[in-house]
GROMACS .gro file of C-alpha atoms in nm:
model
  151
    1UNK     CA    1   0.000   0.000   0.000
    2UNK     CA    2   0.098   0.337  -0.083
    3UNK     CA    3   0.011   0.599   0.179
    4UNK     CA    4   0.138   0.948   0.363
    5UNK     CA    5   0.404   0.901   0.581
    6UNK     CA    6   0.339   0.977   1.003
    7UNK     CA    7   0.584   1.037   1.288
    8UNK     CA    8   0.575   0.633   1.389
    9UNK     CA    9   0.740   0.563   1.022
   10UNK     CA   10   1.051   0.812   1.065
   11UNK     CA   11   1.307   0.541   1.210
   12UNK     CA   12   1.235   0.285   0.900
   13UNK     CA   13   1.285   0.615   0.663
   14UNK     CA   14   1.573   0.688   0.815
   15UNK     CA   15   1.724   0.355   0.751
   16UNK     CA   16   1.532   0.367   0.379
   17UNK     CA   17   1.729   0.653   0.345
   18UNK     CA   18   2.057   0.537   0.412
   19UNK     CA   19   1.993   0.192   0.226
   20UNK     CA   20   1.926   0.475  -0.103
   21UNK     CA   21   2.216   0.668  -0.051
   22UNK     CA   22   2.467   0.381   0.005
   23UNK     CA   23   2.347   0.293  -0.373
   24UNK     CA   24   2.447   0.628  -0.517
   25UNK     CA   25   2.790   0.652  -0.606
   26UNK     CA   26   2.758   1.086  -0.566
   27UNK     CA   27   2.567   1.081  -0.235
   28UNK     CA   28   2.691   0.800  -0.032
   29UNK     CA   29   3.025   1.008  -0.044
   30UNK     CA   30   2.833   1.244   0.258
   31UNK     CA   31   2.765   1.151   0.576
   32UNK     CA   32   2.449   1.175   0.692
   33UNK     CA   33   2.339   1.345   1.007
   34UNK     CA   34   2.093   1.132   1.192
   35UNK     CA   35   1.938   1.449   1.416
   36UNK     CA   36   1.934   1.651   1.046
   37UNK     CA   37   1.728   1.372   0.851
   38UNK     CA   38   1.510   1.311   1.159
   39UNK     CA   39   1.437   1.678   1.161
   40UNK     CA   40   1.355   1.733   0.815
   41UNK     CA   41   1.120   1.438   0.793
   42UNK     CA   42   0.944   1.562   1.083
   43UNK     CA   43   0.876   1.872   0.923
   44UNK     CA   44   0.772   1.701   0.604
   45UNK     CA   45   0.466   1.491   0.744
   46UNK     CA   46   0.366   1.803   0.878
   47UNK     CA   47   0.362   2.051   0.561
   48UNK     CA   48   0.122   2.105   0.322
   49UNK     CA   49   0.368   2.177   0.093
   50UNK     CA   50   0.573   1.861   0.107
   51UNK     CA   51   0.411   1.554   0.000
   52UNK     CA   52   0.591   1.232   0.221
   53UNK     CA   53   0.461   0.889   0.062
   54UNK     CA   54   0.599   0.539   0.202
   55UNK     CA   55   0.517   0.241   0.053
   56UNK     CA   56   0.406  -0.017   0.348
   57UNK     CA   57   0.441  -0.441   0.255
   58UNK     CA   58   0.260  -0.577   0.580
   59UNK     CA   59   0.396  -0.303   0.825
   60UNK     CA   60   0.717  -0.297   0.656
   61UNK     CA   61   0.866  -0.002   0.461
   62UNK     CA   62   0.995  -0.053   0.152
   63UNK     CA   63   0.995   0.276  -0.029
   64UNK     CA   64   0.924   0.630  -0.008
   65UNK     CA   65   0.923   0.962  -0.183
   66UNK     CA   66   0.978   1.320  -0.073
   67UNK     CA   67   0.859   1.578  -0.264
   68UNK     CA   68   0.831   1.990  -0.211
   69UNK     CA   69   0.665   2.294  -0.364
   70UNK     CA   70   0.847   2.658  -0.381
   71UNK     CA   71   0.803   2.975  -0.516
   72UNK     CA   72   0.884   2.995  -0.881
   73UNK     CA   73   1.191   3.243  -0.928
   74UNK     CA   74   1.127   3.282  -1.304
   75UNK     CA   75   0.726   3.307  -1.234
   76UNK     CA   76   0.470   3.361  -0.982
   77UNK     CA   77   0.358   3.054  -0.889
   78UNK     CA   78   0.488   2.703  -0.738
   79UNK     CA   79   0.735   2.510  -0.847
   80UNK     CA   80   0.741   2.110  -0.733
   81UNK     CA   81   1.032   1.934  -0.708
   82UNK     CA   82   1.079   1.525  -0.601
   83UNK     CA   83   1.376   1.538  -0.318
   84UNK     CA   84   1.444   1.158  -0.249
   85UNK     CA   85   1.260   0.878  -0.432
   86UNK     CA   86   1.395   0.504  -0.347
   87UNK     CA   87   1.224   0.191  -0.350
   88UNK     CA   88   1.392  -0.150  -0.257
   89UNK     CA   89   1.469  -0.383  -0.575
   90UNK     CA   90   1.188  -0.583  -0.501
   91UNK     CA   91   0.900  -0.353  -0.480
   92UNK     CA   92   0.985  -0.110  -0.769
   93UNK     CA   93   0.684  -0.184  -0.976
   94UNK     CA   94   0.469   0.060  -0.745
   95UNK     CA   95   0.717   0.335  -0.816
   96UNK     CA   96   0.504   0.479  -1.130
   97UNK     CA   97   0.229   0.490  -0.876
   98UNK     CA   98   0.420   0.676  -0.630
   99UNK     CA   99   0.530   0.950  -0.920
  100UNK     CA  100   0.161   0.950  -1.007
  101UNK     CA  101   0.055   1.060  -0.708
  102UNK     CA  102   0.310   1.294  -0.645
  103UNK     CA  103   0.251   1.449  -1.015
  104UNK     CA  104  -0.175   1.482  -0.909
  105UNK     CA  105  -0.073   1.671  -0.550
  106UNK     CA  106   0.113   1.877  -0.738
  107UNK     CA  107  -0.122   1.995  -1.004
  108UNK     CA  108  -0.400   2.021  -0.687
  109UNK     CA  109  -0.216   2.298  -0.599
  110UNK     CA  110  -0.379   2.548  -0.905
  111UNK     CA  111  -0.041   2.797  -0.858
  112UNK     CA  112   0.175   2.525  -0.970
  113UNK     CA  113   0.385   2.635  -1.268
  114UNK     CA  114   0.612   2.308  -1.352
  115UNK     CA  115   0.680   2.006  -1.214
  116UNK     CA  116   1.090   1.863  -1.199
  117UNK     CA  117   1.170   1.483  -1.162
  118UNK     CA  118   1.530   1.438  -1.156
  119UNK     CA  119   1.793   1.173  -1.185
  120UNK     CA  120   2.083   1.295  -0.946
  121UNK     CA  121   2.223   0.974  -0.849
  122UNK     CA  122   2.115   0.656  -0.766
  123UNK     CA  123   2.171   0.253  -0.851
  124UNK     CA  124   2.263   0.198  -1.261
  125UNK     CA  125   2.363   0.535  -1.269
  126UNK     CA  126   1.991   0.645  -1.309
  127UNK     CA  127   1.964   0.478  -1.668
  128UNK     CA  128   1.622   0.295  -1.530
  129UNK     CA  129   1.459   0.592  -1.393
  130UNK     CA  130   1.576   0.763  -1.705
  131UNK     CA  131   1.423   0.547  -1.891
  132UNK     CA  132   1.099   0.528  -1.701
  133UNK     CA  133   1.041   0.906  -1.754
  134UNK     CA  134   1.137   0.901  -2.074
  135UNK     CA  135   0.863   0.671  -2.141
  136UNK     CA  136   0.596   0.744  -1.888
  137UNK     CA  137   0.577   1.115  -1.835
  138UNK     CA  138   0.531   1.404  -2.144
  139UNK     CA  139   0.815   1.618  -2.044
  140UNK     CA  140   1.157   1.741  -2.198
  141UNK     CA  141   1.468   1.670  -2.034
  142UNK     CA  142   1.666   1.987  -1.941
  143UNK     CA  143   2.052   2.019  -1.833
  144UNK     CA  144   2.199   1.762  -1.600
  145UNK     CA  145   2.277   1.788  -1.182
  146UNK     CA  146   2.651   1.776  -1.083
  147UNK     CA  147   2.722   1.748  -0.737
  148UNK     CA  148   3.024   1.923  -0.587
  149UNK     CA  149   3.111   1.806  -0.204
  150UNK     CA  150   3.334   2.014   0.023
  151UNK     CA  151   3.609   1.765   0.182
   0.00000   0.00000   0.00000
């Protein structure tokens, strides 16, 4: 099942989120900071402008995906953006679901402008979730993420 995330799920995200990152040969080269990520999803179930999804297998998470609205800087309006989208190997047929859904709460908001999915890192070096959106969702692809880290 698909369904918002609440404060009981943040310790399984947590360890969703570090099971993502450790996959992604740009972000698994930061350490994560336990008391930041707890934070952050706190806030998240709580705003109406971020949408917090888990996918739940019997009272286990497998998956999740954290998405935002802000202001448009080019245009009045919103702007939605996905910030961390994993699912386990097992489970990743439900992640078109998950992007649908995110995709609808985003157009229910009637000031939203644009709608960005992006491929910053991740397991194949994001060729399967390039090729998912490439196929699934009308859309061009514009520029390409690089990610600089401060040692």
């Amino acid at each position: 099942m698909i369904r918002h995330a609440c404060m009981a799920d943040i310790e399984a995200v947590i360890e969703l989120c570090k099971e993502g990152r450790d996959t992604s040969a740009t972000l698994g080269v930061i350490d994560g900071c336990r008391e930041t990520i707890t934070a952050n999803l706190k806030s998240a179930v709580l705003s109406p402008y971020q949408l917090f999804l888990v996918k739940d297998v019997e009272g286990k998470l497998v998956g999740m995906l954290l998405g935002f609205l802000a202001p448009g800087w080019w245009h009045q309006g919103f702007v939605a953006s996905e910030q961390f989208f994993y699912i386990q190997p097992g489970f990743r047929g439900d992640g078109v679901r998950m992007l649908d859904r995110f995709i609808e709460w985003a157009w229910g908001f009637p000031e939203t402008k644009q709608i960005f999915l992006s491929i910053s890192y991740g397991g194949e070096e994001g060729r399967r979730t390039e090729k998912l959106y490439d196929r699934r969702f009308p859309g061009a692809r514009v520029g390409a993420s690089y990610s600089i880290v401060k040692e």
